Coordinates of C-alpha atoms and ligand atoms in Angstrom, one line a residue:
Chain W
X1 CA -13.6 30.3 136.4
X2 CA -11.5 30.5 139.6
X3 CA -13.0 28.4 142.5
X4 CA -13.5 30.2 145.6
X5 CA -11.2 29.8 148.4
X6 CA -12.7 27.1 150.8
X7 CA -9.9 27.8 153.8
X8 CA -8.9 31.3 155.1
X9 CA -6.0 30.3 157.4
X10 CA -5.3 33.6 159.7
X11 CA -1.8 33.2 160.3
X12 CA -2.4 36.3 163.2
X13 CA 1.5 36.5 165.0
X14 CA 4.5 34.9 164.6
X15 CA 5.0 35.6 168.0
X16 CA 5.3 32.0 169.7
X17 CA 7.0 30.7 173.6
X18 CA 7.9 28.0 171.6
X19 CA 11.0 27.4 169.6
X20 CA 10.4 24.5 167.3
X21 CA 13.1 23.6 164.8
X22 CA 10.7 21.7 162.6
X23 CA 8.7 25.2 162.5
X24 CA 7.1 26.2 158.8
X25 CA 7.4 29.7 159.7
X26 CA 9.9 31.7 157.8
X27 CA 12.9 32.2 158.6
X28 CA 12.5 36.0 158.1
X29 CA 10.1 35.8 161.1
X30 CA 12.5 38.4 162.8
X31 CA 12.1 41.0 160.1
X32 CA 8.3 40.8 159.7
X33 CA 6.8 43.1 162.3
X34 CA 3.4 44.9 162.4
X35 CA 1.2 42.7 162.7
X36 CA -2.7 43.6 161.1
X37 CA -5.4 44.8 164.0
X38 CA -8.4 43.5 164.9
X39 CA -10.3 45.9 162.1
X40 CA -8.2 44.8 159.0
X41 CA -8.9 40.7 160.2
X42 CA -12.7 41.4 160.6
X43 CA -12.4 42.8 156.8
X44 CA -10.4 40.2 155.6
X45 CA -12.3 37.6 157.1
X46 CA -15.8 39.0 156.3
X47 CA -14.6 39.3 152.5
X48 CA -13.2 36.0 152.2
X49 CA -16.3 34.3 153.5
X50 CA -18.8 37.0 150.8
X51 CA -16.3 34.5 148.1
X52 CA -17.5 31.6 150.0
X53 CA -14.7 30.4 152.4
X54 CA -15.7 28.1 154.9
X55 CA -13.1 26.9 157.4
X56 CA -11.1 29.6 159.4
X57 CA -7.9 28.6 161.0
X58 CA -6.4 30.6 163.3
X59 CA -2.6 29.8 163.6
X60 CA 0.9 31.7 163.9
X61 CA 3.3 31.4 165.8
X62 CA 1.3 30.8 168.9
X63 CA -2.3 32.7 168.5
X64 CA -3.1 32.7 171.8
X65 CA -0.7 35.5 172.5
X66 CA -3.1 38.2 170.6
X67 CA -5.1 39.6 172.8
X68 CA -7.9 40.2 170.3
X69 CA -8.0 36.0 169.3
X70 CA -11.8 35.5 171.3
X71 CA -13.3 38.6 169.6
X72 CA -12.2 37.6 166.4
X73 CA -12.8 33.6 166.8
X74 CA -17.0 35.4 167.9
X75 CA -16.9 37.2 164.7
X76 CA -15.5 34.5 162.2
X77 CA -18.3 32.0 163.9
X78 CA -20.8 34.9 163.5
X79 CA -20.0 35.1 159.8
X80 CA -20.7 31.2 159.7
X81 CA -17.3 29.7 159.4
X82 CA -16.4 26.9 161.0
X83 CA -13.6 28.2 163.0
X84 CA -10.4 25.8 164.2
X85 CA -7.8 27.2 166.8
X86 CA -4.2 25.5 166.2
X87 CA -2.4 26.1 168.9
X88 CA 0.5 24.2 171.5
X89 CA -1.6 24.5 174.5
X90 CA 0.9 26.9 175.9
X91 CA -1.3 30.2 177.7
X92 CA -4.5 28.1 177.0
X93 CA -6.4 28.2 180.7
X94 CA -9.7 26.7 181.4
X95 CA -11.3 30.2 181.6
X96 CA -9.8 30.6 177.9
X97 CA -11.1 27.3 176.6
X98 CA -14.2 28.0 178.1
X99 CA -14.4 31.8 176.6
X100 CA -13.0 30.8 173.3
X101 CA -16.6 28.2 173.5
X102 CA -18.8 30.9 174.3
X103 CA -17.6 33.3 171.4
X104 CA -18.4 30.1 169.1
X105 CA -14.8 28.3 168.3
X106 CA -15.9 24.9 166.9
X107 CA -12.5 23.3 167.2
X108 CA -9.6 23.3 169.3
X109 CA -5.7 21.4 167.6
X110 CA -3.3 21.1 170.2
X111 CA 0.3 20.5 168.2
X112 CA 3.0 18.7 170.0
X113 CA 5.4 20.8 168.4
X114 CA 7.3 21.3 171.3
X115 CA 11.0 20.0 171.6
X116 CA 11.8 15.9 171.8
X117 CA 12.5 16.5 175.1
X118 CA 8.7 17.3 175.7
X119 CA 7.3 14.7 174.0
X120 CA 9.4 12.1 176.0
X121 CA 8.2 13.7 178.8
X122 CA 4.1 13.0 177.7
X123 CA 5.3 9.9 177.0
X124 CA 6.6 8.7 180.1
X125 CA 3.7 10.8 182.1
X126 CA 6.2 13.1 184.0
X127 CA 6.8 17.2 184.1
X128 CA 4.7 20.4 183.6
X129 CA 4.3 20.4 179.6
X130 CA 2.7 16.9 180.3
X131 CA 0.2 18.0 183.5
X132 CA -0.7 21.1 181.1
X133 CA -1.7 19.5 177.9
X134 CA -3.5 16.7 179.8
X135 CA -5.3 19.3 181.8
X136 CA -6.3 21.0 178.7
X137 CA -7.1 18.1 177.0
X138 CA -9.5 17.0 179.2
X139 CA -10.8 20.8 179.7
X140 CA -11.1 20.4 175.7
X141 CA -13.2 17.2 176.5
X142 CA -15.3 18.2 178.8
X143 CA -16.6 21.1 176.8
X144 CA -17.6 18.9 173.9
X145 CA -15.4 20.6 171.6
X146 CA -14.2 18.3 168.8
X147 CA -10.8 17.7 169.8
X148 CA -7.8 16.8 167.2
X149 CA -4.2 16.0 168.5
X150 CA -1.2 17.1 166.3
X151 CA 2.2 15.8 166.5
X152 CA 5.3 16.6 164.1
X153 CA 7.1 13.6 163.4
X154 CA 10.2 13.1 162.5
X155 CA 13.5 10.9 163.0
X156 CA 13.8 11.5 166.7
X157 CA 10.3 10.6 167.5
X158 CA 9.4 8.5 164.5
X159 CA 9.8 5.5 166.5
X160 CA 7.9 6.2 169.6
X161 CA 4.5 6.4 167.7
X162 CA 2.8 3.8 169.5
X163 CA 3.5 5.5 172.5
X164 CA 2.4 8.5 170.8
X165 CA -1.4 7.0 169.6
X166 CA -1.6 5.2 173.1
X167 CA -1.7 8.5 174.8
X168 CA -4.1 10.1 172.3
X169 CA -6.7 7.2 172.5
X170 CA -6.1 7.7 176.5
X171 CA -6.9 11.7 176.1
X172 CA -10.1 10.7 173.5
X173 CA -9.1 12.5 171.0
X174 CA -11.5 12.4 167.8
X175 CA -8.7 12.7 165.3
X176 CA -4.7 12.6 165.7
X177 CA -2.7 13.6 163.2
X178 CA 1.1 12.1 162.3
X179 CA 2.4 14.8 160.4
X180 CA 5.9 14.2 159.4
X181 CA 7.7 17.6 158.7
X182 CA 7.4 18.9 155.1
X183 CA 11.1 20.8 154.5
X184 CA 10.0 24.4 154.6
X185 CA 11.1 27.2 156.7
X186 CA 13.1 26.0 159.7
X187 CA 12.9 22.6 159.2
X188 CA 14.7 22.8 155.6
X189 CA 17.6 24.2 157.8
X190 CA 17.1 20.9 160.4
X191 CA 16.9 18.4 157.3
X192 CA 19.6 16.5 157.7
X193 CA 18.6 16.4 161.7
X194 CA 14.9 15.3 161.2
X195 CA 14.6 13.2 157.6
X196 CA 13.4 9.7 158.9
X197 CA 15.0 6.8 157.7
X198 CA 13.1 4.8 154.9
X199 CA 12.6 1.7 157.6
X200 CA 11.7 4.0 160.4
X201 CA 9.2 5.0 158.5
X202 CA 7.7 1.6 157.6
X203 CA 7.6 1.2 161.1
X204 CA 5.8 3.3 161.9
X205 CA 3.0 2.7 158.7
X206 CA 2.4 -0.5 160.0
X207 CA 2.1 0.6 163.5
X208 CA -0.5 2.8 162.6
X209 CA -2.2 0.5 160.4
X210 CA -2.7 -1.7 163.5
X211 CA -4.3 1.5 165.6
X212 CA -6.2 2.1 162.5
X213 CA -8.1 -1.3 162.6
X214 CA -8.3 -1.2 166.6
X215 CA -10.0 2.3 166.6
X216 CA -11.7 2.8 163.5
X217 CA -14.0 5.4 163.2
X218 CA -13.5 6.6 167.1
X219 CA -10.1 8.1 166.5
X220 CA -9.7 8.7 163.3
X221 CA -5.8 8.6 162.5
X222 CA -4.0 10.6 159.7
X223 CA -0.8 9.9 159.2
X224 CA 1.2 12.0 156.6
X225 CA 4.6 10.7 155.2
X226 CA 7.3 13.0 154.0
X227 CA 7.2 13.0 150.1
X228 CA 10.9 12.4 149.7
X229 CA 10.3 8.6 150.0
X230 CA 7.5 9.1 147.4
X231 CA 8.5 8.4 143.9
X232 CA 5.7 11.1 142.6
X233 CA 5.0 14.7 144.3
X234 CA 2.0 15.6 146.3
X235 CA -1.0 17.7 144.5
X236 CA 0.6 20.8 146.6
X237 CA -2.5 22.7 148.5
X238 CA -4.9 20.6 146.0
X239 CA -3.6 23.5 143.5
X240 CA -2.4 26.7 143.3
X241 CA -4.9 29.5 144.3
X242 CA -7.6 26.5 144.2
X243 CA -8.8 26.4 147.8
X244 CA -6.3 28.0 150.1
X245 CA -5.7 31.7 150.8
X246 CA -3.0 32.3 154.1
X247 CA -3.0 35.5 155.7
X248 CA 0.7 36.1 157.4
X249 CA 0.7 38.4 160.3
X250 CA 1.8 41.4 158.4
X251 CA -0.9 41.0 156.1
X252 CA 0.8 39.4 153.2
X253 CA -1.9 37.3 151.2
X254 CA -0.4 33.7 150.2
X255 CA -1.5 30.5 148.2
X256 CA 0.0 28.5 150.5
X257 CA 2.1 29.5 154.1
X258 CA 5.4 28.6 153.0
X259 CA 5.1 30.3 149.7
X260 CA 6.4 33.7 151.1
X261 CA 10.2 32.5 149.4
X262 CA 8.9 32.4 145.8
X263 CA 10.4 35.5 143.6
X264 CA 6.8 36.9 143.3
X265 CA 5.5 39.6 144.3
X266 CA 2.8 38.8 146.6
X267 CA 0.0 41.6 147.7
X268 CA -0.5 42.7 150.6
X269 CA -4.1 42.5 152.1
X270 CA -4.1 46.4 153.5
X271 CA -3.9 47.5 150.0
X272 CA -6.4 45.3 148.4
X273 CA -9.5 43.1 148.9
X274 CA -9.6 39.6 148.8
X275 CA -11.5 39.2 146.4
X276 CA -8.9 41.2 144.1
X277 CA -6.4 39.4 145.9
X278 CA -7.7 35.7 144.8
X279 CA -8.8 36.2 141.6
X280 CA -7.0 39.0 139.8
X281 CA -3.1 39.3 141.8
X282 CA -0.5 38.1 139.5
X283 CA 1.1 35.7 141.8
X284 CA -2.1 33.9 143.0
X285 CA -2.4 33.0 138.8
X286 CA 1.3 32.3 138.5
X287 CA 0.6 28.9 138.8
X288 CA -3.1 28.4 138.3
X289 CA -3.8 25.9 135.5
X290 CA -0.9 24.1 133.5
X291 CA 0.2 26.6 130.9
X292 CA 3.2 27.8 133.4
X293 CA 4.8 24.3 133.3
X294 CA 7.7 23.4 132.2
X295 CA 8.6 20.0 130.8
X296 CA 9.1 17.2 132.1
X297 CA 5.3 18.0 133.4
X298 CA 3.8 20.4 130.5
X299 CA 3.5 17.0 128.2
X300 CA 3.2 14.6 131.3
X301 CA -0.1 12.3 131.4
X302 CA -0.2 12.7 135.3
X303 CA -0.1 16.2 134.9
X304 CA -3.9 17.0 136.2
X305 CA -3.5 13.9 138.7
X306 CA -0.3 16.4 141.0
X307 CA -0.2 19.5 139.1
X308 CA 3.4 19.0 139.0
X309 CA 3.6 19.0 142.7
X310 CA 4.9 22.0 144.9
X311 CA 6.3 25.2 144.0
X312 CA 8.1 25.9 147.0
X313 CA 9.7 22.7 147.2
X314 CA 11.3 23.1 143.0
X315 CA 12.3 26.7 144.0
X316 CA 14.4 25.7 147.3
X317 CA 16.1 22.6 145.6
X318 CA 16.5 23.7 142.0
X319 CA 16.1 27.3 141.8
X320 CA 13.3 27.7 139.3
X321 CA 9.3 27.5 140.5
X322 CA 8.2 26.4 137.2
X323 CA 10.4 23.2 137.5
X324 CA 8.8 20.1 138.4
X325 CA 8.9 19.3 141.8
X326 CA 12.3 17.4 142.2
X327 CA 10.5 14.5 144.4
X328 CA 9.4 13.2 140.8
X329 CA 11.2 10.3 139.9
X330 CA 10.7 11.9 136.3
X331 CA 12.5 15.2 137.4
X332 CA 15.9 15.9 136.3
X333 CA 16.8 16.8 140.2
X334 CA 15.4 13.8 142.1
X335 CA 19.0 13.2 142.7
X336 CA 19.1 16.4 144.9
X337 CA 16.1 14.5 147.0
X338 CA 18.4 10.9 147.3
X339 CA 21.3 13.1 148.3
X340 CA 19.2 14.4 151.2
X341 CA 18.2 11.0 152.2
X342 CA 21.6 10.1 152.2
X343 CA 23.4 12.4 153.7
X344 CA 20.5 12.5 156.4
X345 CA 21.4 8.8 157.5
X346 CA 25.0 9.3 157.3
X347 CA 24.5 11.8 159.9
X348 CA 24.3 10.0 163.2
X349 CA 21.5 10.5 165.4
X350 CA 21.7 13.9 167.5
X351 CA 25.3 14.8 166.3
X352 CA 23.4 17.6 163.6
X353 CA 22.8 20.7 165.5
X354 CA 19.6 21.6 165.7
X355 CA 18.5 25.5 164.5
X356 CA 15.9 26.4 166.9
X357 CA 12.8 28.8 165.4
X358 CA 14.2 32.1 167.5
X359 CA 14.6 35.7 166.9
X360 CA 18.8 35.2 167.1
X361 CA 19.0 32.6 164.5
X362 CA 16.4 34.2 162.3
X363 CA 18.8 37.5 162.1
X364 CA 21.6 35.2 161.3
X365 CA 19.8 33.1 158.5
X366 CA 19.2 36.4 157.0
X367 CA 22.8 37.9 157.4
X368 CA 24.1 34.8 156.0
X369 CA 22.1 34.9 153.0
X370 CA 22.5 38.3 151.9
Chain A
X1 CA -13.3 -1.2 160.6
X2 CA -16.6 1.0 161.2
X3 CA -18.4 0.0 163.8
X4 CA -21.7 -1.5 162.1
X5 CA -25.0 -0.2 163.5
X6 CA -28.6 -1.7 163.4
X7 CA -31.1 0.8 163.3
X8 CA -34.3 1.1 165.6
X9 CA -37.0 3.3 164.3
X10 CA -37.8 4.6 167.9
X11 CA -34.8 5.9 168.0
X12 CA -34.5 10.1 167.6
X13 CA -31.3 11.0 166.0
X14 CA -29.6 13.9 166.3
X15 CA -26.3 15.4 164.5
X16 CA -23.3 14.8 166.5
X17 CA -22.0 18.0 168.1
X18 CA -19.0 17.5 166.6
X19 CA -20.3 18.7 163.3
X20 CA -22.6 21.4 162.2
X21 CA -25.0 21.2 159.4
X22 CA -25.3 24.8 157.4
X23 CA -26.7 26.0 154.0
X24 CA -23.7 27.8 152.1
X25 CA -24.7 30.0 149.6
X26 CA -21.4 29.2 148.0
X27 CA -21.9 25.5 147.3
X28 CA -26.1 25.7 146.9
X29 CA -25.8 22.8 148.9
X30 CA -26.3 22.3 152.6
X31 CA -22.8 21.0 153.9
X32 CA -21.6 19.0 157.8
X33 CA -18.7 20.6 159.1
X34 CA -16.4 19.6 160.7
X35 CA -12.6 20.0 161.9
X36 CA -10.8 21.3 159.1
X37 CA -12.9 19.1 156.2
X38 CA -16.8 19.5 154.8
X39 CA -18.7 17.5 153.5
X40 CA -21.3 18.6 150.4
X41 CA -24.7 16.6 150.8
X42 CA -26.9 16.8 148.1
X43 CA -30.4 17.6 148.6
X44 CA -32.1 14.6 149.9
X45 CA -29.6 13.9 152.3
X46 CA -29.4 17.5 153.4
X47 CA -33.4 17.0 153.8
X48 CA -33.1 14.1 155.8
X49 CA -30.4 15.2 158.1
X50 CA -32.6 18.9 158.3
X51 CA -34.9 16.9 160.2
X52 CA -32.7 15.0 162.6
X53 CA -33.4 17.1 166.1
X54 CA -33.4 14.8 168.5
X55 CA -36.9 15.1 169.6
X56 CA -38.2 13.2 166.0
X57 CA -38.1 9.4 165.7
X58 CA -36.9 7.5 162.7
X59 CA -40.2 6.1 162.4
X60 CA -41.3 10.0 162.2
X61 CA -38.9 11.3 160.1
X62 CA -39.9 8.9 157.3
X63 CA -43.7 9.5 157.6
X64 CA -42.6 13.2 157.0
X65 CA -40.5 12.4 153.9
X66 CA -43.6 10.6 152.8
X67 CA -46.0 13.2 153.2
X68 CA -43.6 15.4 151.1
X69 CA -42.1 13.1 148.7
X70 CA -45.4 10.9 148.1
X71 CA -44.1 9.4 145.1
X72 CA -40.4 8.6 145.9
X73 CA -41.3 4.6 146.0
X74 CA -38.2 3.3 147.7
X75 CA -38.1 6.2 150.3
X76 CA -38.3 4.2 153.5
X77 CA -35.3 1.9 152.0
X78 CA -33.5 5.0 150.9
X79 CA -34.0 7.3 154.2
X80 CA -32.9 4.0 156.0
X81 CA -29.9 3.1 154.0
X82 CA -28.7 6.9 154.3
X83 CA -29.2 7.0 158.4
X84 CA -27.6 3.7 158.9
X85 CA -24.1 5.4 156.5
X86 CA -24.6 8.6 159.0
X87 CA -24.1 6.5 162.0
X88 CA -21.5 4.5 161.2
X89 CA -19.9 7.5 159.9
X90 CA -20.9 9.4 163.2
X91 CA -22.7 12.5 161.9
X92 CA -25.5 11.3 164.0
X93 CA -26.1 10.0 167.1
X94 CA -28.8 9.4 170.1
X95 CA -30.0 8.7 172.9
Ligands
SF4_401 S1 5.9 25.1 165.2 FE1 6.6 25.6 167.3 S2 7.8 27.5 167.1 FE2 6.6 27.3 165.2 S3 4.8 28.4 165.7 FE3 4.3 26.3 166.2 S4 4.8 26.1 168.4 FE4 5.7 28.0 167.6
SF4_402 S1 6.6 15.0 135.5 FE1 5.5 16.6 136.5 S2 3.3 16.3 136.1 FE2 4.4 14.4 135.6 S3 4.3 13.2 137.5 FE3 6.2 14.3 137.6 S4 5.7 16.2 138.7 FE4 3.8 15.3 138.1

């Protein structure tokens, strides 16, 4: 028996202001066009909840660009999800925050996903990005949403995490979030750029070990570390087609959001339900169970413990999905992981150009890999 | 690391906005949401948390559990236990 999905994340434009390098977007984003309308997301999200989803997220690119965003937030919460914006802040208003309340939104993440130069700028108080989240922030506050802070880690801002929890126990957020980048989409192209060093990131653990212990249960800190330094894989999405069902902006249905890169086909919801989508679609099995493994992992005895870890992750390094995820120490490509980390810290800081997430270098990407 | 709480039975408890408390058809179970996570609660703390509305006391909310559940022997130990975990967890709070 196939659980039900428990997440429907509504990936609704990959339109975005922003230009993040450390993005998870694909790098097709300038090829995908036509993005679902308000009708086909009130059928999506009213059949994924009849399977028993609970948590709605509504992400992108930037969701506050679709103009339809408070009339579908009134009609996830109506259909008893509990429904999380992720957005950067950027076009959030008061009058927004406050409307987005009335139609029912439960939670409001605001990701610092903006560029380093940004995030020194919250840091040290100063320019407009700063005034704008603080203003939300406190607009967030004051209407007694939940609020959870977001911010991408990675080796250019590893080390200013203190600064970074300081300023989220000064906003009052309920939960912040460390998230060092996972290498999908854009930031795969930024690697060497953004990998961490091993000691930065034991920093930074026992920084946040200390905030831990000061805050406890009032800001509740999750801190995610990039799996390359791990000598096992993470349980990718807690299993293939086991809990999470993403919805891309043209309507493709996905197991996970940077999944899209996998040689399957994967359907499309305008031609199909959900509910045909999760539990009959050839790709959404692909990968259900064990019996697509490969060894080392089919007669491994941590098998059921990480599933063999991520799909995406053993198709971009090794070129075969069914391979164990090369993070494995057991994998016959965990070099191809150690290479990264090496060749990340012989690159000196900020001499890697960075591949900002726009429309220009998307095109290129694509011409270059045709 | 949590911030221990001692309990006063004139105190009303209610859930703290920050979560919602819902039946799901899905799970049979009623469930606390919250951003991005759920928690499943199995029946009698689903009961006990049913009756958190920030007008009852604790003192009241275990004379109700007695009335229904007349033979549950360590109920007031139980319910007290259970409410003391929901604070210091922060599902509840009040006044
Ligand atoms: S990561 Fe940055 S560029 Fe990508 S969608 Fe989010 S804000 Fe936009
Ligand atoms: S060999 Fe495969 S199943 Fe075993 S620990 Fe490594 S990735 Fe997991």
């Amino acid at each position: 028996m196939t659980n039900p999905p428990f997440w429907l994340l509504a990936e609704l434009t990959y339109r975005c202001p922003l230009q993040c390098p450390y993005c998870s977007n694909p790098i097709e984003i300038a090829q995908i066009d036509k993005e679902l309308d308000t009708e086909t997301w009130v059928r999506v999200m009213t059949e994924a909840r009849g399977l028993g989803a609970v948590q709605l997220g509504f992400s992108g690119g930037e969701p506050l660009v679709r103009e339809d965003l408070t009339d579908l937030v009134a009609e996830g919460r109506r259909l008893g999800y509990y429904t999380n914006l992720i957005t950067s802040g950027i076009g959030l208003n008061a009058d927004k925050v406050a409307a987005l309340k009335q139609a029912g939104l439960d939670h409001i993440q605001v990701s610092f996903q903006a560029s380093t130069e940004e995030l020194n700028d919250l840091i040290a108080g100063s320019g407009k990005a700063f005034a704008q989240k603080v203003a939300m922030a406190k607009e967030i506050k004051r209407l007694g949403y939940p609020m959870v802070l977001n911010f991408v880690l990675h080796r250019q801002n590893i080390e200013q995490v203190a600064q970074i929890l300081q300023l989220a126990a000064e906003l009052q957020a309920d939960y912040v979030e460390l998230a060092n980048t996972q290498y999908y989409g854009w930031a795969f192209h930024n690697r060497a750029a953004l990998l961490p060093s091993l000691q930065q990131l034991l920093d930074a653990e026992v920084v946040v070990q200390a905030y831990r212990e000061k805050f406890g249960e009032r800001m509740k800190i999750i801190f995610v570390v990039p799996d390359y330094y791990e000598n096992r894989p993470k349980r990718c999405m807690n299993g293939w087609g086991n809990i999470f069902l993403t919805v891309a902006p043209d309507g493709t249905a996905l197991p996970c959001h940077s999944a899209r890169q996998l040689p399957l086909e994967f359907p499309n919801v305008r031609d199909w339900n959900i509910g045909h989508i999760w539990r009959d679609s050839p790709s959404f099995n692909a990968f259900r169970g064990d019996s697509w493994m490969r060894e080392p992992c089919r007669t491994c005895a941590e098998k059921d413990k990480d599933l063999g870890g991520c799909r995406c992750q053993a198709f971009m390094l090794t070129g075969d999905p069914t391979n164990a995820d090369p993070v494995c120490a057991k994998s016959p490509h965990r070099q191809l992981i150690n290479d990264a980390i090496e060749q990340a810290q012989q690159v000196a800081e900020n001499t890697q150009p960075l591949r900002f997430r726009n429309w220009r270098n998307s095109k290129e990407l694509i011409a270059s890999s045709e | 690391m949590t911030d221990s709480v001692s309990l006063k039975l004139g105190w009303s408890p209610r859930i703290n906005p920050h979560f919602r408390l819902q039946w799901e058809e899905a799970q049979q179970a009623k469930v606390l949401l919250y951003p991005e996570g759920m928690i499943k609660l199995n029946s009698s703390s689903g009961e006990i948390l049913s009756l958190c509305d920030g007008d009852t006391t604790i003192q009241d909310i275990i004379d109700e559990l007695k009335r229904i559940f007349p033979k549950e022997e360590t109920l007031e130990q139980d319910v007290l236990e259970f409410l003391s975990v929901a604070f210091e967890r922060r599902w509840l709070i009040h006044d």
